[in-house]
XYZ file of C-alpha atoms in Angstrom:
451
model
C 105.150 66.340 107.435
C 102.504 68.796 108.194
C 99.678 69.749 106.526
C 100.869 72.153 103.558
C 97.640 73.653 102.301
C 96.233 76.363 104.218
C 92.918 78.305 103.522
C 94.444 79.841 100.728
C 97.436 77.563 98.978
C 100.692 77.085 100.442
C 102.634 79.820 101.804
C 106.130 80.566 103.322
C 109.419 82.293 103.108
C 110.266 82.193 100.326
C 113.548 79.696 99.504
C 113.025 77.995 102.843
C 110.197 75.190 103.571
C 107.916 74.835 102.276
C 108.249 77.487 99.704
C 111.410 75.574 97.975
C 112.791 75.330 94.487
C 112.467 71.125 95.466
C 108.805 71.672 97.213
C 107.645 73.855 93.714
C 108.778 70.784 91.824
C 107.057 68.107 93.466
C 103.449 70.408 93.533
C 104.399 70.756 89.917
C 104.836 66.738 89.581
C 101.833 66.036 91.631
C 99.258 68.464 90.062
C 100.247 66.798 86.858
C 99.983 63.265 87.764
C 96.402 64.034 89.184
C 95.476 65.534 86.157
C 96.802 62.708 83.554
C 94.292 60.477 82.014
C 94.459 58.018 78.725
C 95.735 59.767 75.994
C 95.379 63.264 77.194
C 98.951 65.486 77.706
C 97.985 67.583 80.796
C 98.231 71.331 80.930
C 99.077 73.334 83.858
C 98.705 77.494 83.604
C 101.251 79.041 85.571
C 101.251 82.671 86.486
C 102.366 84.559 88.913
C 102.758 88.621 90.652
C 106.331 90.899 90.700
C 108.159 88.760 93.416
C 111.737 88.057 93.167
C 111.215 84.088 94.236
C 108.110 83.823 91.754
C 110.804 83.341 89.001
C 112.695 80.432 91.061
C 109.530 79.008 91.859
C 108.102 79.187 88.529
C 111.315 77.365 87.136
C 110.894 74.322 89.521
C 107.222 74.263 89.113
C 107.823 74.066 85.346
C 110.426 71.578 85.466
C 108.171 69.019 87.648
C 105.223 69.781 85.297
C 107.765 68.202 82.340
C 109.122 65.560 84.093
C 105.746 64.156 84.545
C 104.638 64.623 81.200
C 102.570 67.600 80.981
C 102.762 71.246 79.376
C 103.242 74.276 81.214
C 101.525 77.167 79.658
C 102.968 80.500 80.845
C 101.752 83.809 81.463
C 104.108 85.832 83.274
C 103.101 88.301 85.669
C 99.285 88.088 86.034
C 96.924 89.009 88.875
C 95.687 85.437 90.717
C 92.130 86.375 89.355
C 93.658 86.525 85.687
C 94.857 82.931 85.982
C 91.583 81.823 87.474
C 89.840 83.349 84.034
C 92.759 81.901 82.169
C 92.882 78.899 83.140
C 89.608 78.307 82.659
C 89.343 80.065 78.880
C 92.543 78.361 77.828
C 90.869 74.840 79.010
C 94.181 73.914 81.168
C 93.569 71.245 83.613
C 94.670 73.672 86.537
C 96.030 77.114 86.776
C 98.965 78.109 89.574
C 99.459 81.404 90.975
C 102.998 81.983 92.715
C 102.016 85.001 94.874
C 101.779 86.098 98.767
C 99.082 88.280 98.277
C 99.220 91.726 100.611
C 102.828 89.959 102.262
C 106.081 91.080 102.175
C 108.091 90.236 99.362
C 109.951 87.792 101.352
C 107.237 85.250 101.744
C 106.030 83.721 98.776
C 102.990 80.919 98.166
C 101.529 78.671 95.570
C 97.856 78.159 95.211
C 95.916 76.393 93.022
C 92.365 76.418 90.642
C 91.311 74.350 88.986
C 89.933 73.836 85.021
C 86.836 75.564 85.975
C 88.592 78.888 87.589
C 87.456 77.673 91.220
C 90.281 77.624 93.497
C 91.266 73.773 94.130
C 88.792 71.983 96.550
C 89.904 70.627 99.924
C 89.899 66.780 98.534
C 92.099 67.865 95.702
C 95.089 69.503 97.990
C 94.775 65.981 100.199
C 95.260 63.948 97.054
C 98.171 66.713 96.642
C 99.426 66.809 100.093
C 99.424 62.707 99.365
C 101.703 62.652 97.111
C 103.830 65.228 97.985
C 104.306 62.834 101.052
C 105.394 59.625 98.876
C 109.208 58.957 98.584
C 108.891 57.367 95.246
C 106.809 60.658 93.250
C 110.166 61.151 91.459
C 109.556 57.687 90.391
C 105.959 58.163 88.498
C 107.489 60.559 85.889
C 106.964 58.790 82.528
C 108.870 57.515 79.633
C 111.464 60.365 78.329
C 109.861 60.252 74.826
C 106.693 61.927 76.491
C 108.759 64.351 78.609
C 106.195 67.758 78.261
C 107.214 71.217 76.748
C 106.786 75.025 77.848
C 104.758 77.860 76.187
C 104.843 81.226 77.007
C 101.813 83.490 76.140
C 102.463 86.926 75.027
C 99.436 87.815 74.590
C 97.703 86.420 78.491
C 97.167 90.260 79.115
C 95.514 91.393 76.649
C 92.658 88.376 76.637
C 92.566 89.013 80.312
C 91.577 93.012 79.827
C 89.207 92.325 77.298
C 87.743 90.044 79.860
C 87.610 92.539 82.667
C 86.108 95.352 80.480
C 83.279 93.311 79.172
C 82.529 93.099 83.130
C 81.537 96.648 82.160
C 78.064 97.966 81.565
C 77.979 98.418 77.337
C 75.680 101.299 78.356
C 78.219 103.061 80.562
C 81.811 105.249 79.842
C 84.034 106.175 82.274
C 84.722 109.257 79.264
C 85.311 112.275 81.521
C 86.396 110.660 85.258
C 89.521 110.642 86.434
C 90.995 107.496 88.346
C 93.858 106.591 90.370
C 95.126 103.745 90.676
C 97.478 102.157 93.496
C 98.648 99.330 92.305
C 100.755 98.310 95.442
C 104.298 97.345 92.679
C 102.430 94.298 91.989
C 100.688 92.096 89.579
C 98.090 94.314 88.409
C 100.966 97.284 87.584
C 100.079 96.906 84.039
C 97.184 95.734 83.755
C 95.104 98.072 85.663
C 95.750 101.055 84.513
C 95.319 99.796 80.338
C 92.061 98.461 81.579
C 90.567 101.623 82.738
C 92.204 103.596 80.490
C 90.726 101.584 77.509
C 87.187 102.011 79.067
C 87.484 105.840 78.793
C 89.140 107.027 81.996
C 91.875 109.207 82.680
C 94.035 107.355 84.816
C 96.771 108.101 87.363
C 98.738 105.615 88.270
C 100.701 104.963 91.495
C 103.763 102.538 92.616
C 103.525 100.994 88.995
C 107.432 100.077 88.909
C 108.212 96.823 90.784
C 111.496 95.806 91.676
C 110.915 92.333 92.851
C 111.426 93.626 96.756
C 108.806 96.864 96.615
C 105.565 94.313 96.527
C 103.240 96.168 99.214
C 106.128 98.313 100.590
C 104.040 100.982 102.104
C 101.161 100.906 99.002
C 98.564 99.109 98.075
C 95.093 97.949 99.657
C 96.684 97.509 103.227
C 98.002 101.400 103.019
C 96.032 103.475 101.136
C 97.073 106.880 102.667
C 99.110 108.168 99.712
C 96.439 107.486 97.096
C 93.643 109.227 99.813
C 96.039 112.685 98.918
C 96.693 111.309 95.906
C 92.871 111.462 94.923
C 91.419 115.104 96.541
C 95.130 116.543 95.182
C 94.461 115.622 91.598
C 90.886 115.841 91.814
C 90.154 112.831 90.965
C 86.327 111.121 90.779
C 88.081 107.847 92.906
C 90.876 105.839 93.971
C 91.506 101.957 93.981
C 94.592 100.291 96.017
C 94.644 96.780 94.800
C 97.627 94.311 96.942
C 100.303 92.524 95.475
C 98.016 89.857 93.357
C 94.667 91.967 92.994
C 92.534 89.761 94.043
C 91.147 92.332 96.942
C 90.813 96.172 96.428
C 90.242 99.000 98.585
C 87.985 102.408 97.628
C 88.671 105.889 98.050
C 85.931 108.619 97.346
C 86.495 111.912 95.452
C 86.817 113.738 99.421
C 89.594 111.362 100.177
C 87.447 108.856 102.262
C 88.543 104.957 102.260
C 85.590 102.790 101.618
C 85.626 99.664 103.595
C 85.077 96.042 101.680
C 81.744 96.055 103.234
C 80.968 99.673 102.393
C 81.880 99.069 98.462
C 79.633 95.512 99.237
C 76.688 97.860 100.187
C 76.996 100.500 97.443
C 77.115 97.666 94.854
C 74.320 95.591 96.302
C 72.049 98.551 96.441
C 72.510 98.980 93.008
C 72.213 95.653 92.332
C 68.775 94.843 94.000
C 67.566 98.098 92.091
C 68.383 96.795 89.060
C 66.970 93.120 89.407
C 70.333 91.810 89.396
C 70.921 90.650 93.034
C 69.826 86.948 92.282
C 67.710 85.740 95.727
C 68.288 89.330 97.423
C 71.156 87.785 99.150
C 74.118 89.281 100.200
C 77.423 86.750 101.841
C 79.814 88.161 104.323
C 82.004 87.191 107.150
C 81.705 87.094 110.858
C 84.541 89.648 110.859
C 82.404 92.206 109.139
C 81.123 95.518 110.430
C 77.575 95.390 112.228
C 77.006 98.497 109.989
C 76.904 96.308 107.009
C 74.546 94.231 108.383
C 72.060 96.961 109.627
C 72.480 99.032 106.233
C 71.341 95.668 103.900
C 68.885 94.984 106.352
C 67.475 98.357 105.417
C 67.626 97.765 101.978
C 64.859 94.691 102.194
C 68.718 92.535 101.146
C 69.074 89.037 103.398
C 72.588 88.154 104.426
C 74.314 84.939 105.059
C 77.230 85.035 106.977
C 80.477 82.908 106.696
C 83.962 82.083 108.317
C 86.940 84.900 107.732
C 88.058 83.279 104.308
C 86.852 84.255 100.593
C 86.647 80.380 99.821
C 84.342 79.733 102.740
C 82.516 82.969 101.137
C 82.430 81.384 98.027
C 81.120 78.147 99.432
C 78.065 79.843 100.728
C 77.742 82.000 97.954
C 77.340 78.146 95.754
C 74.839 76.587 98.596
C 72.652 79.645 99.035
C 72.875 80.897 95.160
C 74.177 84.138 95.847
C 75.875 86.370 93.663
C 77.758 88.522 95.360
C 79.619 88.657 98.512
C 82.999 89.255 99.964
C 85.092 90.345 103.183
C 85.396 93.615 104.801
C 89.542 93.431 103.591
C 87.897 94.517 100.482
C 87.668 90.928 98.817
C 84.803 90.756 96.695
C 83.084 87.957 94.691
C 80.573 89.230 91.678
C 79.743 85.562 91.268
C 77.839 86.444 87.459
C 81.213 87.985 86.213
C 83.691 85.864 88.036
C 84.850 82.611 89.835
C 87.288 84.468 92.173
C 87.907 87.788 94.400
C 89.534 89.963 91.432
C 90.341 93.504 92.704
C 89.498 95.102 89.327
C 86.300 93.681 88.456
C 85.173 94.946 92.106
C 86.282 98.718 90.815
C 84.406 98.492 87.723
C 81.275 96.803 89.481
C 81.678 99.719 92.101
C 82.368 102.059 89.165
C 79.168 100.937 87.467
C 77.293 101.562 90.839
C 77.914 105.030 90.557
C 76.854 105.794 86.965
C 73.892 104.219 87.504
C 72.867 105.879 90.663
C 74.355 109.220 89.273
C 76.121 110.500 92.438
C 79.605 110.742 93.627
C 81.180 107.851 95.885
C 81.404 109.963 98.764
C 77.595 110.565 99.090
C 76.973 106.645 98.085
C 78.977 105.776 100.905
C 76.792 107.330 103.420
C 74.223 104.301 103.162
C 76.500 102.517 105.696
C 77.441 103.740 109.053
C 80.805 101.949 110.412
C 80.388 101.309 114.071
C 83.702 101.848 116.249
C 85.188 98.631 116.531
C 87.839 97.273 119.314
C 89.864 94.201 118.976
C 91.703 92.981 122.329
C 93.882 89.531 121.715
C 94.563 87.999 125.185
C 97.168 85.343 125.426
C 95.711 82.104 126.917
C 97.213 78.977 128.643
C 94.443 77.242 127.062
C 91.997 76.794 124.569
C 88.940 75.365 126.082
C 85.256 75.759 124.496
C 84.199 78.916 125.500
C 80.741 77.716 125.804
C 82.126 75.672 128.804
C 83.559 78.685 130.810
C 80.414 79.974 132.832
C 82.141 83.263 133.728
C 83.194 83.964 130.017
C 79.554 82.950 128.746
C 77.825 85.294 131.211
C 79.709 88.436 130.498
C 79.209 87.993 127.038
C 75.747 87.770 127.406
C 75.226 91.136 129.993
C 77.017 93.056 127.185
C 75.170 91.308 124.049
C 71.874 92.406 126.041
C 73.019 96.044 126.716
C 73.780 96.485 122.680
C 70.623 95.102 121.857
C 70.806 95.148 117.959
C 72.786 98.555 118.390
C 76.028 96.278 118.656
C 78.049 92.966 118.390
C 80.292 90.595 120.222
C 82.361 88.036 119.077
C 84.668 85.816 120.781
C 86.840 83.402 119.601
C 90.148 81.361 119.274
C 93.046 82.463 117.069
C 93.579 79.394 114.388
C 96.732 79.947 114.435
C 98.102 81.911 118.005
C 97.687 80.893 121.358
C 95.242 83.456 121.945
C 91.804 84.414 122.312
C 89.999 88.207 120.235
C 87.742 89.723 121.962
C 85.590 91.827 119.268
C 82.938 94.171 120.325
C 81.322 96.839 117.906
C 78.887 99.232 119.354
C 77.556 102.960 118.672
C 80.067 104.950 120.343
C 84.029 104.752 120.471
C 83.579 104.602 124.498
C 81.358 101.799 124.882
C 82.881 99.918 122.565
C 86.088 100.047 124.925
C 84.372 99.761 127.794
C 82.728 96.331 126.752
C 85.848 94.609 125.054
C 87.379 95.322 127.979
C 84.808 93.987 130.449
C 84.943 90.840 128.211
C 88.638 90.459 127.538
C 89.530 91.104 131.624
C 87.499 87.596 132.390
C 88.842 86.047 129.430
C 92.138 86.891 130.982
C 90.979 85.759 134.338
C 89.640 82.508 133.511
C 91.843 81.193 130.848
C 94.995 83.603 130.299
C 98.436 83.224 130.912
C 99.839 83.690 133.889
């Protein structure tokens, strides 16, 4: 078997491998038997966003949870930061969240944090991915008389708002704004808007009645069009499109501008720093994000450390370098002094708060970054040697890294999981940009594509 785990949990079609009724139940028996110790009944925090499988795969997860002895505390439908905070407040030994994120409803996935609200380390999912490989798991259930029980909490959602509006400046109101809310027919459908609304806002909410098959169905972070209109028709002081388990969220100013994740990273940061708050002056992104971001913090006197497309690998510099905020330009942010995770609303509020204290609309708070065109070119290789090996590919890189000067950006790389190379290249005009990719991407294509 192949490795399950990948940088974020296990994901699939859902009801075919390895997103299966019999694969939920032995990660349910395996998470348990990891977590037993003397005389302690394990207790696993399941949650999960509006899917049609998450109820099938909740079911199997619970029932391998039993057979092996532990609890299974349930919270329904719940945002994956939500379980990451609940897990952690209820004191459960780990807390799953059934959810595919921005996918289609079809797929599904399981991922996993653990008692502290930090997504599952990588030696954790191999003990896992161990066991899940044994023929005999079935076999380490315990003694029926100590066969565990299921709870379900009514009341997850409510402890969970409380939490996110205490992420909220005391000092602040969001009395008199108005606020819409996308909230893509997923997890956060309920939540959301009661949050905001309970922190003074006036709040119009969008695609707020899931179906279990509407999930991201042309809404949420990755299509934010509708609540663009949705924002300059009502008025409105800003928009938020969250994706199917909140964990990311895109902006959108009063003037029906979308805010990139690094745009909403440089508004809050410059807030931050003002206030003392921005522990080391240290901002974390990705290599994936804009040049723009990194020229606008530069200006701001803010370092930056920058780390592989992933929020975990974020997070994991965030830990080493003491940072306390960072995030990805898909709008998944980490305010490491409120929260473990990425959570979608906590990023609005923190954004939110940006703008009260600064006392100016989003739209002119945006203007602190410029976004440099960007070009993408994926060229389908035969290969995937080192590209530091391939003279031709090196040099070309370098003429056009040296004709940017600071004004720009290359990056080349391997798809982790394509046979294919991208060929990235920002710079300060639309035409250059194209111009360079493509100088780039035709020698990647001699050298090393498919023929």
């Amino acid at each position: 078997m192949g490795r399950l785990f990948g940088t974020d949990g296990i994901r699939g079609v859902a009801n075919r491998h390895p997103m299966t009724a019999e694969m939920a139940m032995k990660v349910g028996r395996a998470i348990t038997c990891i977590s037993r110790r003397k005389g302690h009944t394990p207790r696993i925090l399941i949650g999960h966003d509006t899917r049609l499988s998450g109820y099938l795969l909740e079911n199997a997860l619970v029932a391998g949870i039993l057979s092996m002895g532990g609890d299974a505390l349930l919270v329904g439908t719940m945002p994956t930061p939500g379980v990451s905070y609940l897990a952690r407040s209820m004191r459960a030994d780990a807390g799953i969240v059934i959810s595919a994120s921005h996918n289609p409803y079809q797929d599904n996935g399981i991922k996993i944090f653990s008692r502290d609200g930090f997504k599952l380390p990588d030696e954790k999912e191999d003990e896992i991915e161990a066991l899940l490989s044994r023929d005999d798991l079935a076999g380490l259930h315990p003694d029926p008389s100590v066969i565990g029980k299921a709870y379900r909490f009514d009341d997850a959602a409510g402890r969970y708002i409380v939490f996110l509006k205490n992420s909220f400046p005391a000092e602040y109101s969001l009395e008199g704004m108005k606020i819409v809310l996308d909230c893509s027919n997923g997890a956060t459908y309920r939540i959301a808007p009661e949050t905001f609304f309970e922190l003074g806002a006036e709040v119009v909410s969008l695609f707020t009645e899931p179906d279990g098959r509407n999930i991201n169905r042309d809404c949420g972070s990755q299509h934010p069009e509708t609540l663009a209109a949705e924002v300059v028709r009502r008025g409105a002081s800003a928009g938020f499109a969250f994706d199917g388990d909140g964990d990311r969220v895109i902006a959108v100013d009063e003037q029906g501008g979308i805010l990139t994740g690094d745009q909403m990273m440089t508004v809050c940061a410059a807030a931050m720093k003002k206030q003392g708050r921005l522990k080391g002056g240290l901002v974390v992104s990705t290599v994936m994000s804009n040049i723009g971001f990194k020229l606008a913090v530069r200006d701001l006197g803010i370092r930056t450390v920058t780390a592989d497309v992933g929020d975990r690998y974020v997070l994991k510099e965030m830990l080493e370098h003491g940072a306390v905020l960072g995030g990805e330009d898909s709008g998944h942010l980490i305010f490491l002094d409120h929260h473990t995770t990425g959570d979608g609303i906590v990023s609005a509020i923190q954004l939110l708060a940006a703008m009260q204290f600064e006392g100016k609309p989003l739209s002119e708070l945006a203007k602190i970054m410029k976004i440099y065109p960007q070009k993408l070119v994926n060229v389908d290789v035969a290969s995937k040697p080192d590209i530091d090996t391939i003279p031709e590919v090196v040099s070309v890189i370098r003429e056009v890294e040296r004709e940017l000067g600071d004004g720009g950006r290359v990056l080349v790389r391997y798809s982790g999981t394509q046979q294919m190379c991208r060929v990235m290249v920002e710079a300060p005009s639309a035409e250059q940009t194209e111009a360079c990719c493509k100088r780039i991407a035709d020698v990647v294509s001699m050298k090393i594509g498919k023929r």
